[in-house]
Tab-separated table of C-alpha atoms and ligand atoms in Angstrom:
chain	number	residue	atom	x	y	z
S	1167	UNK	CA	-112.232	-153.964	-99.044
S	1168	UNK	CA	-114.866	-151.317	-99.691
S	1169	UNK	CA	-117.487	-153.318	-97.854
S	1170	UNK	CA	-115.054	-153.811	-94.986
S	1171	UNK	CA	-114.576	-150.075	-94.858
S	1172	UNK	CA	-118.315	-149.357	-94.790
S	1173	UNK	CA	-118.718	-151.961	-92.114
S	1174	UNK	CA	-116.064	-150.200	-90.085
S	1175	UNK	CA	-117.764	-146.828	-90.401
S	1176	UNK	CA	-121.135	-148.268	-89.469
S	1177	UNK	CA	-119.881	-150.095	-86.407
S	1178	UNK	CA	-117.893	-147.085	-85.317
S	1179	UNK	CA	-121.031	-145.033	-85.733
S	1180	UNK	CA	-122.958	-147.469	-83.583
S	1181	UNK	CA	-120.252	-147.424	-80.945
S	1182	UNK	CA	-119.849	-143.677	-80.632
S	1183	UNK	CA	-120.643	-140.660	-82.756
S	1184	UNK	CA	-117.183	-139.294	-82.157
S	1185	UNK	CA	-115.552	-142.316	-83.701
S	1186	UNK	CA	-117.754	-141.865	-86.741
S	1187	UNK	CA	-116.674	-138.257	-87.094
S	1188	UNK	CA	-113.012	-139.171	-86.864
S	1189	UNK	CA	-113.329	-141.748	-89.639
S	1190	UNK	CA	-115.525	-139.746	-91.981
S	1191	UNK	CA	-113.478	-136.564	-91.687
S	1192	UNK	CA	-110.661	-138.216	-93.605
S	1193	UNK	CA	-112.937	-138.198	-96.645
S	1194	UNK	CA	-113.900	-134.509	-96.531
S	1195	UNK	CA	-112.431	-132.095	-99.052
S	1196	UNK	CA	-110.298	-129.527	-97.331
S	1197	UNK	CA	-111.932	-126.070	-97.358
S	1198	UNK	CA	-109.855	-122.959	-96.975
S	1199	UNK	CA	-111.274	-119.808	-95.443
S	1200	UNK	CA	-110.347	-116.275	-96.221
S	1201	UNK	CA	-111.233	-113.424	-93.836
S	1202	UNK	CA	-113.550	-111.957	-96.503
S	1203	UNK	CA	-115.836	-114.992	-96.292
S	1204	UNK	CA	-116.602	-114.358	-92.689
S	1205	UNK	CA	-119.863	-112.735	-91.656
S	1206	UNK	CA	-118.755	-112.403	-88.057
S	1207	UNK	CA	-119.363	-108.697	-87.584
S	1208	UNK	CA	-123.133	-108.717	-88.120
S	1209	UNK	CA	-123.438	-112.179	-86.587
S	1210	UNK	CA	-121.690	-110.877	-83.510
S	1211	UNK	CA	-124.225	-108.068	-83.144
S	1212	UNK	CA	-127.066	-110.582	-83.467
S	1213	UNK	CA	-125.442	-112.920	-80.949
S	1214	UNK	CA	-125.197	-110.085	-78.428
S	1215	UNK	CA	-128.761	-108.987	-79.159
S	1216	UNK	CA	-130.073	-112.487	-78.450
S	1217	UNK	CA	-128.040	-112.563	-75.249
S	1218	UNK	CA	-129.600	-109.277	-74.232
S	1219	UNK	CA	-133.094	-110.650	-74.856
S	1220	UNK	CA	-132.347	-113.607	-72.592
S	1221	UNK	CA	-131.197	-111.192	-69.896
S	1222	UNK	CA	-134.527	-109.404	-70.383
S	1223	UNK	CA	-136.377	-112.717	-69.995
S	1224	UNK	CA	-134.679	-113.151	-66.602
S	1225	UNK	CA	-135.665	-109.643	-65.615
S	1226	UNK	CA	-139.298	-110.183	-66.636
S	1227	UNK	CA	-139.610	-113.005	-64.133
S	1228	UNK	CA	-143.143	-114.266	-63.562
S	1229	UNK	CA	-146.224	-112.056	-63.662
S	1230	UNK	CA	-148.379	-112.572	-60.546
S	1231	UNK	CA	-151.771	-114.276	-60.401
S	1232	UNK	CA	-154.887	-112.920	-58.737
S	1233	UNK	CA	-157.575	-115.419	-57.734
S	1234	UNK	CA	-161.270	-114.550	-57.533
S	1235	UNK	CA	-164.080	-116.657	-56.030
S	1236	UNK	CA	-167.444	-115.295	-57.240
S	1237	UNK	CA	-169.735	-115.150	-54.191
S	1238	UNK	CA	-172.669	-116.840	-55.935
S	1239	UNK	CA	-170.534	-119.620	-57.438
S	1240	UNK	CA	-168.979	-121.545	-54.547
S	1241	UNK	CA	-167.350	-124.130	-56.845
S	1242	UNK	CA	-165.858	-121.626	-59.260
S	1243	UNK	CA	-162.349	-120.226	-59.103
S	1244	UNK	CA	-161.224	-117.580	-61.594
S	1245	UNK	CA	-157.479	-117.082	-61.938
S	1246	UNK	CA	-156.272	-113.861	-63.544
S	1247	UNK	CA	-152.713	-113.852	-64.849
S	1248	UNK	CA	-151.784	-110.237	-64.168
S	1249	UNK	CA	-149.903	-109.173	-67.275
S	1250	UNK	CA	-150.354	-105.513	-66.361
S	1251	UNK	CA	-147.499	-106.149	-63.921
S	1252	UNK	CA	-145.024	-106.751	-66.770
S	1253	UNK	CA	-142.255	-104.158	-67.317
S	1254	UNK	CA	-144.198	-102.396	-70.104
S	1255	UNK	CA	-147.612	-102.894	-68.518
S	1256	UNK	CA	-149.375	-105.448	-70.727
S	1257	UNK	CA	-149.524	-108.983	-72.054
S	1258	UNK	CA	-147.582	-107.708	-75.058
S	1259	UNK	CA	-144.305	-107.581	-73.166
S	1260	UNK	CA	-143.655	-111.319	-73.467
S	1261	UNK	CA	-145.082	-111.415	-77.005
S	1262	UNK	CA	-142.939	-108.536	-78.241
S	1263	UNK	CA	-139.987	-110.350	-76.735
S	1264	UNK	CA	-140.940	-113.438	-78.765
S	1265	UNK	CA	-141.470	-111.411	-81.957
S	1266	UNK	CA	-138.052	-109.787	-81.596
S	1267	UNK	CA	-136.359	-113.109	-80.821
S	1268	UNK	CA	-137.941	-114.607	-83.948
S	1269	UNK	CA	-136.928	-111.616	-86.099
S	1270	UNK	CA	-133.316	-111.932	-84.908
S	1271	UNK	CA	-133.193	-115.674	-85.539
S	1272	UNK	CA	-134.704	-115.242	-88.996
S	1273	UNK	CA	-132.300	-112.425	-89.803
S	1274	UNK	CA	-135.044	-109.868	-90.414
S	1275	UNK	CA	-133.631	-107.570	-87.764
S	1276	UNK	CA	-129.923	-106.797	-87.825
S	1277	UNK	CA	-127.619	-104.115	-86.507
S	1278	UNK	CA	-129.198	-100.794	-87.522
S	1279	UNK	CA	-132.579	-102.122	-88.751
S	1280	UNK	CA	-135.413	-99.601	-88.358
S	1281	UNK	CA	-138.381	-101.557	-86.979
S	1282	UNK	CA	-142.014	-100.667	-87.819
S	1283	UNK	CA	-145.169	-102.094	-86.272
S	1284	UNK	CA	-148.938	-101.680	-86.630
S	1285	UNK	CA	-150.507	-101.694	-83.189
S	1286	UNK	CA	-153.361	-100.448	-81.063
S	1287	UNK	CA	-150.776	-99.293	-78.550
S	1288	UNK	CA	-149.693	-102.091	-76.238
S	1289	UNK	CA	-147.519	-103.962	-78.729
S	1290	UNK	CA	-145.997	-100.666	-79.840
S	1291	UNK	CA	-145.041	-99.802	-76.276
S	1292	UNK	CA	-143.524	-103.241	-75.584
S	1293	UNK	CA	-141.793	-103.525	-78.950
S	1294	UNK	CA	-140.465	-99.982	-78.525
S	1295	UNK	CA	-138.938	-101.217	-75.279
S	1296	UNK	CA	-137.310	-104.211	-76.999
S	1297	UNK	CA	-135.952	-101.954	-79.768
S	1298	UNK	CA	-134.484	-99.543	-77.280
S	1299	UNK	CA	-132.885	-102.478	-75.465
S	1300	UNK	CA	-131.123	-103.410	-78.713
S	1301	UNK	CA	-130.396	-99.847	-79.836
S	1302	UNK	CA	-132.804	-99.962	-82.797
S	1303	UNK	CA	-134.996	-97.223	-84.212
S	1304	UNK	CA	-138.740	-97.898	-83.821
S	1305	UNK	CA	-141.873	-96.443	-85.429
S	1306	UNK	CA	-145.425	-97.396	-84.420
S	1307	UNK	CA	-148.354	-97.064	-86.828
S	1308	UNK	CA	-151.409	-96.660	-84.611
S	1309	UNK	CA	-155.164	-96.035	-85.089
S	1310	UNK	CA	-156.135	-92.359	-84.964
S	1311	UNK	CA	-158.590	-93.247	-82.178
S	1312	UNK	CA	-155.771	-94.223	-79.816
S	1313	UNK	CA	-155.792	-92.950	-76.220
S	1314	UNK	CA	-153.241	-90.149	-75.653
S	1315	UNK	CA	-151.804	-92.019	-72.672
S	1316	UNK	CA	-150.917	-94.962	-74.945
S	1317	UNK	CA	-149.078	-92.616	-77.344
S	1318	UNK	CA	-147.132	-91.244	-74.391
S	1319	UNK	CA	-146.146	-94.771	-73.348
S	1320	UNK	CA	-144.741	-95.464	-76.837
S	1321	UNK	CA	-142.837	-92.179	-76.882
S	1322	UNK	CA	-141.454	-92.912	-73.408
S	1323	UNK	CA	-139.810	-95.973	-74.959
S	1324	UNK	CA	-138.193	-93.768	-77.595
S	1325	UNK	CA	-140.574	-94.815	-80.373
S	1326	UNK	CA	-142.069	-92.513	-83.037
S	1327	UNK	CA	-145.823	-92.575	-83.575
S	1328	UNK	CA	-147.746	-92.300	-86.865
S	1329	UNK	CA	-151.541	-92.044	-86.545
S	1330	UNK	CA	-153.686	-93.449	-89.388
S	1331	UNK	CA	-157.279	-94.674	-89.884
S	1332	UNK	CA	-157.509	-98.090	-88.191
S	1333	UNK	CA	-158.154	-100.029	-91.382
S	1334	UNK	CA	-155.000	-98.596	-93.071
S	1335	UNK	CA	-152.556	-99.585	-90.345
S	1336	UNK	CA	-151.082	-102.685	-91.963
S	1337	UNK	CA	-150.720	-101.180	-95.427
S	1338	UNK	CA	-149.117	-97.977	-94.202
S	1339	UNK	CA	-146.711	-99.749	-91.829
S	1340	UNK	CA	-145.623	-101.980	-94.701
S	1341	UNK	CA	-145.153	-99.024	-97.084
S	1342	UNK	CA	-143.142	-97.072	-94.526
S	1343	UNK	CA	-140.847	-100.031	-93.860
S	1344	UNK	CA	-140.348	-100.626	-97.581
S	1345	UNK	CA	-139.594	-97.014	-98.410
S	1346	UNK	CA	-137.002	-96.688	-95.632
S	1347	UNK	CA	-135.381	-100.112	-95.910
S	1348	UNK	CA	-136.699	-101.041	-92.477
S	1349	UNK	CA	-138.513	-104.144	-91.262
S	1350	UNK	CA	-142.277	-104.356	-90.675
S	1351	UNK	CA	-142.645	-106.727	-87.711
S	1352	UNK	CA	-146.308	-107.388	-88.560
S	1353	UNK	CA	-147.622	-109.048	-85.425
S	1354	UNK	CA	-150.846	-109.980	-87.227
S	1355	UNK	CA	-148.935	-112.198	-89.636
S	1356	UNK	CA	-145.843	-113.185	-87.675
S	1357	UNK	CA	-147.103	-113.859	-84.155
S	1358	UNK	CA	-148.176	-117.149	-85.752
S	1359	UNK	CA	-144.496	-118.041	-86.280
S	1360	UNK	CA	-142.909	-116.181	-83.402
S	1361	UNK	CA	-144.919	-116.936	-80.303
S	1362	UNK	CA	-143.544	-120.000	-78.701
S	1363	UNK	CA	-145.495	-122.933	-77.296
S	1364	UNK	CA	-142.728	-125.007	-75.778
S	1365	UNK	CA	-141.702	-126.035	-72.300
S	1366	UNK	CA	-138.249	-125.005	-71.140
S	1367	UNK	CA	-137.360	-128.669	-70.664
S	1368	UNK	CA	-134.010	-128.935	-68.932
S	1369	UNK	CA	-132.836	-125.546	-70.220
S	1370	UNK	CA	-132.065	-122.935	-67.611
S	1371	UNK	CA	-133.621	-120.391	-69.983
S	1372	UNK	CA	-137.309	-120.028	-69.199
S	1373	UNK	CA	-140.044	-120.394	-71.805
S	1374	UNK	CA	-141.847	-117.094	-72.452
S	1375	UNK	CA	-145.137	-118.920	-72.975
S	1376	UNK	CA	-147.844	-117.620	-70.665
S	1377	UNK	CA	-149.327	-121.073	-70.032
S	1378	UNK	CA	-145.930	-122.526	-69.146
S	1379	UNK	CA	-145.505	-119.844	-66.503
S	1380	UNK	CA	-149.076	-120.209	-65.228
S	1381	UNK	CA	-148.796	-123.998	-64.822
S	1382	UNK	CA	-145.844	-123.566	-62.479
S	1383	UNK	CA	-147.895	-121.066	-60.463
S	1384	UNK	CA	-150.781	-123.583	-60.309
S	1385	UNK	CA	-148.478	-126.395	-59.132
S	1386	UNK	CA	-148.836	-128.071	-62.528
S	1387	UNK	CA	-152.607	-128.489	-62.223
S	1388	UNK	CA	-153.967	-127.269	-65.556
S	1389	UNK	CA	-157.054	-125.052	-65.357
S	1390	UNK	CA	-160.277	-126.591	-66.701
S	1391	UNK	CA	-160.861	-123.633	-68.987
S	1392	UNK	CA	-158.740	-120.835	-70.437
S	1393	UNK	CA	-160.564	-117.761	-71.743
S	1394	UNK	CA	-159.240	-114.878	-73.826
S	1395	UNK	CA	-160.260	-112.739	-76.812
S	1396	UNK	CA	-158.061	-112.273	-79.883
S	1397	UNK	CA	-156.527	-109.229	-81.514
S	1398	UNK	CA	-153.812	-110.769	-83.626
S	1399	UNK	CA	-154.748	-114.109	-82.030
S	1400	UNK	CA	-151.105	-114.642	-81.128
S	1401	UNK	CA	-151.713	-114.885	-77.398
S	1402	UNK	CA	-154.588	-117.354	-77.510
S	1403	UNK	CA	-152.917	-119.470	-80.213
S	1404	UNK	CA	-149.718	-119.785	-78.193
S	1405	UNK	CA	-151.722	-120.833	-75.131
S	1406	UNK	CA	-153.913	-123.212	-77.131
S	1407	UNK	CA	-150.989	-124.792	-78.954
S	1408	UNK	CA	-149.149	-125.280	-75.684
S	1409	UNK	CA	-152.211	-126.903	-74.080
S	1410	UNK	CA	-152.738	-129.249	-77.046
S	1411	UNK	CA	-149.066	-130.112	-77.466
S	1412	UNK	CA	-148.641	-131.171	-73.843
S	1413	UNK	CA	-152.048	-132.857	-73.591
S	1414	UNK	CA	-153.555	-130.535	-70.976
S	1415	UNK	CA	-157.243	-131.030	-70.193
S	1416	UNK	CA	-157.761	-127.266	-70.515
S	1417	UNK	CA	-160.642	-126.196	-72.750
S	1418	UNK	CA	-159.572	-123.209	-74.857
S	1419	UNK	CA	-162.278	-120.564	-75.205
S	1420	UNK	CA	-162.193	-117.611	-77.580
S	1421	UNK	CA	-164.325	-114.774	-76.206
S	1422	UNK	CA	-164.938	-112.660	-79.292
S	1423	UNK	CA	-166.151	-109.075	-79.468
S	1424	UNK	CA	-169.541	-108.180	-80.892
S	1425	UNK	CA	-168.760	-107.242	-84.476
S	1426	UNK	CA	-165.546	-109.195	-84.913
S	1427	UNK	CA	-165.312	-111.834	-87.630
S	1428	UNK	CA	-163.276	-114.260	-85.488
S	1429	UNK	CA	-166.352	-116.070	-84.161
S	1430	UNK	CA	-167.368	-117.082	-87.658
S	1431	UNK	CA	-163.759	-117.624	-88.722
S	1432	UNK	CA	-163.296	-120.236	-85.982
S	1433	UNK	CA	-166.713	-121.873	-86.349
S	1434	UNK	CA	-166.872	-122.048	-90.120
S	1435	UNK	CA	-163.395	-121.221	-91.396
S	1436	UNK	CA	-164.912	-118.157	-93.020
S	1437	UNK	CA	-167.302	-115.450	-92.011
S	1438	UNK	CA	-170.973	-115.107	-92.677
S	1439	UNK	CA	-172.721	-112.048	-93.976
S	1440	UNK	CA	-173.777	-111.311	-90.409
S	1441	UNK	CA	-170.346	-110.102	-89.353
S	1442	UNK	CA	-167.271	-108.729	-91.060
S	1443	UNK	CA	-165.711	-105.517	-92.169
S	1444	UNK	CA	-168.887	-104.200	-93.766
S	1445	UNK	CA	-170.684	-104.752	-90.473
S	1446	UNK	CA	-168.026	-103.312	-88.137
S	1447	UNK	CA	-169.501	-100.815	-85.727
S	1448	UNK	CA	-167.231	-98.424	-83.864
S	1449	UNK	CA	-165.811	-98.114	-81.319
S	1450	UNK	CA	-165.455	-101.887	-80.808
S	1451	UNK	CA	-163.160	-102.967	-77.966
S	1452	UNK	CA	-159.663	-101.452	-78.370
S	1453	UNK	CA	-156.991	-103.979	-79.299
S	1454	UNK	CA	-159.288	-106.975	-79.763
S	1455	UNK	CA	-161.624	-108.428	-82.353
S	1456	UNK	CA	-161.071	-108.376	-86.086
S	1457	UNK	CA	-163.262	-106.259	-88.275
S	1458	UNK	CA	-162.193	-103.432	-90.443
S	1459	UNK	CA	-159.024	-104.910	-91.924
S	1460	UNK	CA	-160.349	-107.194	-94.649
S	1461	UNK	CA	-160.525	-110.985	-94.615
S	1462	UNK	CA	-158.845	-113.003	-91.844
S	1463	UNK	CA	-156.221	-115.275	-93.426
S	1464	UNK	CA	-154.066	-117.387	-91.166
S	1465	UNK	CA	-150.366	-116.377	-91.054
S	1466	UNK	CA	-151.219	-113.525	-93.442
S	1467	UNK	CA	-153.562	-111.109	-91.717
S	1468	UNK	CA	-154.187	-113.013	-88.475
S	1469	UNK	CA	-152.313	-115.356	-86.156
S	1470	UNK	CA	-155.430	-116.940	-84.671
S	1471	UNK	CA	-155.183	-120.708	-85.140
S	1472	UNK	CA	-158.747	-122.128	-85.127
S	1473	UNK	CA	-157.375	-125.670	-84.703
S	1474	UNK	CA	-156.568	-125.097	-81.025
S	1475	UNK	CA	-159.854	-123.440	-80.021
S	1476	UNK	CA	-162.553	-125.567	-78.370
S	1477	UNK	CA	-165.351	-123.054	-77.869
S	1478	UNK	CA	-166.277	-119.585	-79.101
S	1479	UNK	CA	-168.367	-116.955	-77.357
S	1480	UNK	CA	-169.733	-113.649	-78.599
S	1481	UNK	CA	-169.790	-110.865	-76.027
S	1482	UNK	CA	-171.653	-107.572	-76.643
S	1483	UNK	CA	-169.272	-104.584	-76.591
S	1484	UNK	CA	-171.334	-102.488	-74.203
S	1485	UNK	CA	-171.578	-105.481	-71.832
S	1486	UNK	CA	-167.773	-105.820	-71.918
S	1487	UNK	CA	-167.452	-102.106	-71.183
S	1488	UNK	CA	-169.784	-102.562	-68.189
S	1489	UNK	CA	-167.718	-105.591	-67.127
S	1490	UNK	CA	-164.621	-103.375	-66.965
S	1491	UNK	CA	-166.408	-101.317	-64.310
S	1492	UNK	CA	-167.817	-104.339	-62.454
S	1493	UNK	CA	-164.334	-105.890	-62.396
S	1494	UNK	CA	-162.759	-102.677	-61.152
S	1495	UNK	CA	-165.325	-102.537	-58.350
S	1496	UNK	CA	-163.995	-105.872	-57.033
S	1497	UNK	CA	-160.335	-104.852	-57.346
S	1498	UNK	CA	-159.524	-105.959	-60.886
S	1499	UNK	CA	-158.472	-102.808	-62.679
S	1500	UNK	CA	-158.132	-103.897	-66.296
S	1501	UNK	CA	-158.692	-102.732	-69.859
S	1502	UNK	CA	-160.940	-103.819	-72.708
S	1503	UNK	CA	-159.898	-107.470	-72.950
S	1504	UNK	CA	-159.979	-107.847	-69.163
S	1505	UNK	CA	-163.632	-106.742	-69.250
S	1506	UNK	CA	-164.415	-109.352	-71.891
S	1507	UNK	CA	-162.541	-111.978	-69.863
S	1508	UNK	CA	-164.346	-111.188	-66.616
S	1509	UNK	CA	-167.777	-111.419	-68.233
S	1510	UNK	CA	-166.926	-114.552	-70.224
S	1511	UNK	CA	-165.512	-116.197	-67.078
S	1512	UNK	CA	-168.737	-115.497	-65.140
S	1513	UNK	CA	-170.723	-116.963	-68.047
S	1514	UNK	CA	-168.615	-120.153	-68.169
S	1515	UNK	CA	-168.668	-120.279	-64.349
S	1516	UNK	CA	-172.478	-120.135	-64.385
S	1517	UNK	CA	-172.605	-122.987	-66.939
S	1518	UNK	CA	-170.384	-125.270	-64.845
S	1519	UNK	CA	-171.095	-124.044	-61.345
S	1520	UNK	CA	-172.445	-127.366	-59.973
S	1521	UNK	CA	-168.973	-128.927	-60.145
S	1522	UNK	CA	-165.579	-127.572	-59.067
S	1523	UNK	CA	-164.175	-125.644	-61.984
S	1524	UNK	CA	-161.058	-123.534	-62.383
S	1525	UNK	CA	-161.101	-120.872	-65.052
S	1526	UNK	CA	-157.901	-119.123	-66.058
S	1527	UNK	CA	-157.774	-115.857	-67.948
S	1528	UNK	CA	-155.723	-112.683	-68.299
S	1529	UNK	CA	-155.664	-109.240	-66.721
S	1530	UNK	CA	-154.119	-107.995	-69.945
S	1531	UNK	CA	-153.447	-104.315	-69.263
S	1532	UNK	CA	-154.337	-101.707	-66.676
S	1533	UNK	CA	-157.612	-99.805	-66.632
S	1534	UNK	CA	-155.609	-96.606	-66.231
S	1535	UNK	CA	-155.083	-96.515	-70.018
S	1536	UNK	CA	-158.845	-96.233	-70.560
S	1537	UNK	CA	-159.855	-93.449	-68.137
S	1538	UNK	CA	-160.810	-91.074	-70.957
S	1539	UNK	CA	-162.555	-93.785	-73.003
S	1540	UNK	CA	-164.131	-97.016	-71.713
S	1541	UNK	CA	-164.304	-95.739	-68.098
S	1542	UNK	CA	-165.688	-92.313	-69.025
S	1543	UNK	CA	-169.495	-92.076	-68.901
S	1544	UNK	CA	-169.625	-89.193	-71.409
S	1545	UNK	CA	-167.454	-91.072	-73.862
S	1546	UNK	CA	-169.578	-94.213	-73.417
S	1547	UNK	CA	-172.808	-92.260	-73.908
S	1548	UNK	CA	-171.459	-90.781	-77.136
S	1549	UNK	CA	-169.570	-93.706	-78.677
S	1550	UNK	CA	-172.075	-96.382	-77.710
S	1551	UNK	CA	-175.153	-94.378	-78.613
S	1552	UNK	CA	-175.916	-96.865	-81.377
S	1553	UNK	CA	-175.877	-99.676	-78.777
S	1554	UNK	CA	-178.311	-97.869	-76.478
S	1555	UNK	CA	-175.842	-95.761	-74.496
S	1556	UNK	CA	-175.834	-95.342	-70.727
S	1557	UNK	CA	-179.153	-97.048	-69.849
S	1558	UNK	CA	-177.922	-100.281	-71.471
S	1559	UNK	CA	-174.471	-99.829	-69.916
S	1560	UNK	CA	-175.951	-99.389	-66.439
S	1561	UNK	CA	-178.243	-102.361	-66.982
S	1562	UNK	CA	-175.289	-104.605	-67.896
S	1563	UNK	CA	-173.272	-103.326	-64.924
S	1564	UNK	CA	-176.079	-104.363	-62.570
S	1565	UNK	CA	-176.500	-107.726	-64.299
S	1566	UNK	CA	-172.781	-108.515	-63.966
S	1567	UNK	CA	-172.708	-107.481	-60.313
S	1568	UNK	CA	-175.798	-109.632	-59.718
S	1569	UNK	CA	-174.221	-112.580	-61.507
S	1570	UNK	CA	-171.155	-112.295	-59.291
S	1571	UNK	CA	-173.364	-112.285	-56.186
S	1572	UNK	CA	-175.935	-114.939	-57.144
S	1573	UNK	CA	-174.250	-117.152	-59.739
S	1574	UNK	CA	-176.760	-116.392	-62.491
S	1575	UNK	CA	-175.513	-116.469	-66.083
S	1576	UNK	CA	-174.802	-112.808	-66.921
S	1577	UNK	CA	-175.015	-113.276	-70.697
S	1578	UNK	CA	-178.392	-114.980	-70.558
S	1579	UNK	CA	-179.817	-112.490	-68.071
S	1580	UNK	CA	-178.335	-109.441	-69.825
S	1581	UNK	CA	-179.526	-110.493	-73.250
S	1582	UNK	CA	-183.030	-110.787	-71.762
S	1583	UNK	CA	-183.252	-107.516	-69.851
S	1584	UNK	CA	-180.549	-105.222	-71.288
S	1585	UNK	CA	-181.529	-105.259	-74.952
S	1586	UNK	CA	-182.257	-101.925	-76.612
S	1587	UNK	CA	-185.859	-103.059	-77.084
S	1588	UNK	CA	-186.315	-103.322	-73.289
S	1589	UNK	CA	-185.780	-99.583	-72.894
R	2091	PLP	C1	-155.253	-105.180	-73.907
R	2091	PLP	C2	-155.126	-106.212	-74.974
R	2091	PLP	N1	-155.704	-107.402	-74.797
R	2091	PLP	C3	-155.643	-108.357	-75.745
R	2091	PLP	C4	-154.993	-108.148	-76.943
R	2091	PLP	C5	-155.001	-109.224	-77.974
R	2091	PLP	O1	-153.873	-110.040	-77.946
R	2091	PLP	P1	-153.437	-110.790	-79.273
R	2091	PLP	O2	-153.077	-109.739	-80.295
R	2091	PLP	O3	-152.260	-111.616	-78.881
R	2091	PLP	O4	-154.580	-111.627	-79.744
R	2091	PLP	C6	-154.372	-106.925	-77.165
R	2091	PLP	C7	-153.672	-106.658	-78.435
R	2091	PLP	O5	-153.118	-105.611	-78.662
R	2091	PLP	C8	-154.429	-105.941	-76.167
R	2091	PLP	O6	-153.840	-104.747	-76.322
R	2092	NAG	C1	-123.332	-101.895	-85.333
R	2092	NAG	O1	-123.371	-100.835	-86.271
R	2092	NAG	C2	-122.748	-99.642	-85.788
R	2092	NAG	C3	-123.005	-98.540	-86.820
R	2092	NAG	O2	-122.749	-98.980	-88.095
R	2092	NAG	C4	-121.266	-99.920	-85.555
R	2092	NAG	O3	-120.627	-98.776	-85.066
R	2092	NAG	C5	-121.159	-101.064	-84.535
R	2092	NAG	O4	-119.800	-101.414	-84.367
R	2092	NAG	C6	-121.929	-102.274	-84.981
R	2092	NAG	N1	-121.914	-103.249	-83.901
R	2092	NAG	C7	-121.509	-104.509	-84.065
R	2092	NAG	C8	-121.466	-105.359	-82.839
R	2092	NAG	O5	-121.185	-104.963	-85.140
R	2093	NAG	C1	-151.790	-106.255	-61.193
R	2093	NAG	O1	-150.495	-105.711	-61.220
R	2093	NAG	C2	-150.448	-104.315	-61.044
R	2093	NAG	C3	-149.013	-103.864	-61.277
R	2093	NAG	O2	-148.157	-104.514	-60.422
R	2093	NAG	C4	-150.963	-103.992	-59.640
R	2093	NAG	O3	-150.919	-102.609	-59.415
R	2093	NAG	C5	-152.394	-104.502	-59.525
R	2093	NAG	O4	-152.878	-104.306	-58.209
R	2093	NAG	C6	-152.470	-105.980	-59.868
R	2093	NAG	N1	-153.885	-106.345	-59.941
R	2093	NAG	C7	-154.405	-107.376	-59.291
R	2093	NAG	C8	-155.853	-107.606	-59.466
R	2093	NAG	O5	-153.736	-108.113	-58.613
R	2094	NAG	C1	-171.687	-121.621	-90.131
R	2094	NAG	O1	-172.157	-122.358	-91.239
R	2094	NAG	C2	-173.436	-122.922	-91.018
R	2094	NAG	C3	-173.745	-123.827	-92.184
R	2094	NAG	O2	-173.439	-123.197	-93.398
R	2094	NAG	C4	-174.464	-121.805	-90.835
R	2094	NAG	O3	-175.765	-122.344	-90.597
R	2094	NAG	C5	-174.054	-120.967	-89.644
R	2094	NAG	O4	-174.898	-119.854	-89.524
R	2094	NAG	C6	-172.623	-120.469	-89.816
R	2094	NAG	N1	-172.238	-119.828	-88.604
R	2094	NAG	C7	-171.658	-118.673	-88.605
R	2094	NAG	C8	-171.331	-118.103	-87.256
R	2094	NAG	O5	-171.369	-118.095	-89.630
């Protein structure tokens, strides 16, 4: 009889799942609930918070693209995904959304949680926005070198700002969260878990992945190359993972800053004595590169996943600063990472220019946040004195403009004629 019974369950299961449920339910122990057992109140807040984030995803829509054809590279097309057009003005809008969604799903953020974050400014502004949306208190721990205009953006979102030396950001944010019972979002560690790399599939809710959005804008023709630097590495990892998961032909290129350890971290899984914290030279490029914060450990201190990177480049900081100006002169008004991206894209374009090549990259935030720093000649002269100051800056600016006009490789040419020794 027992075997008959099992046979019945199995065949019912094969026929329909519902039938299986009906049969097996007879064998469940009855469970009684008392109102005390229910966690509905806090769950209800979380459910509403998630709903509000989805409404925000709708509102975000799609950031526009801006296409550039370098005059001297007739086969090369550079596509900038303009993240400065997001509601909080940078690529961090969609990534703060993803961090908050993750924190809600994991139960780290609940009704009344005070959220803390270590940031160079953009994440703080965007996360401040998400916190305000959910009625949560927010405190940003920022480097003491931060531009005033970035502090104002955070405060506009209702966030509080604590300035600390750049290398102490993570430790202090963690201490503050611990001592107040709040939650340290820790984008360096948690972007690795939070930033999604999935298609929407048949869901009406749109993926927040940048590559997913870009592919639709490119009529589902993947770019040949995608270029971006890394701060936390969350952005590039989410793009790289997406590209690998869905089998895109896109080559993923990390354009690293001069004294960052990421180049070595990706190439060798470690970093050589030639780069690293002990070798970090200020000012670096705000928001990107990894230097003064100790060793890079995946899902601990960085979210950069070397497994999805196909090529690494090293770009001199003063050259990237010059590239910000060269880009602005052709209508691309972007910040530090946009400068790196423009220069790296011209370099890759010059390498491949004999065949049609499409290069995608990011206009990550507006140049208007860097008027008093990377666009200010006095600031450049002072902060980049070690790198050769204005003569080297002007040399790189000319090289990049020339590369745009003639198709020459700007990195090769600049390294030849814009070295400190040449002056
Ligand atoms: C302007 C800008 N570009 C790029 C990045 C780096 O992005 P990610 O931290 O996802 O690597 C940042 C990080 O703050 C940034 O502010
Ligand atoms: C969230 O917490 C506040 C303050 O404790 C409370 O007034 C409110 O009802 C809570 N909201 C939900 C949806 O539980
Ligand atoms: C990027 O978006 C901003 C904000 O909408 C806009 O002002 C700017 O002109 C755009 N840049 C480019 C190069 O399209
Ligand atoms: C990577 O390791 C190799 C072999 O140990 C070494 O020759 C090379 O310089 C390293 N590269 C970097 C960027 O550290």
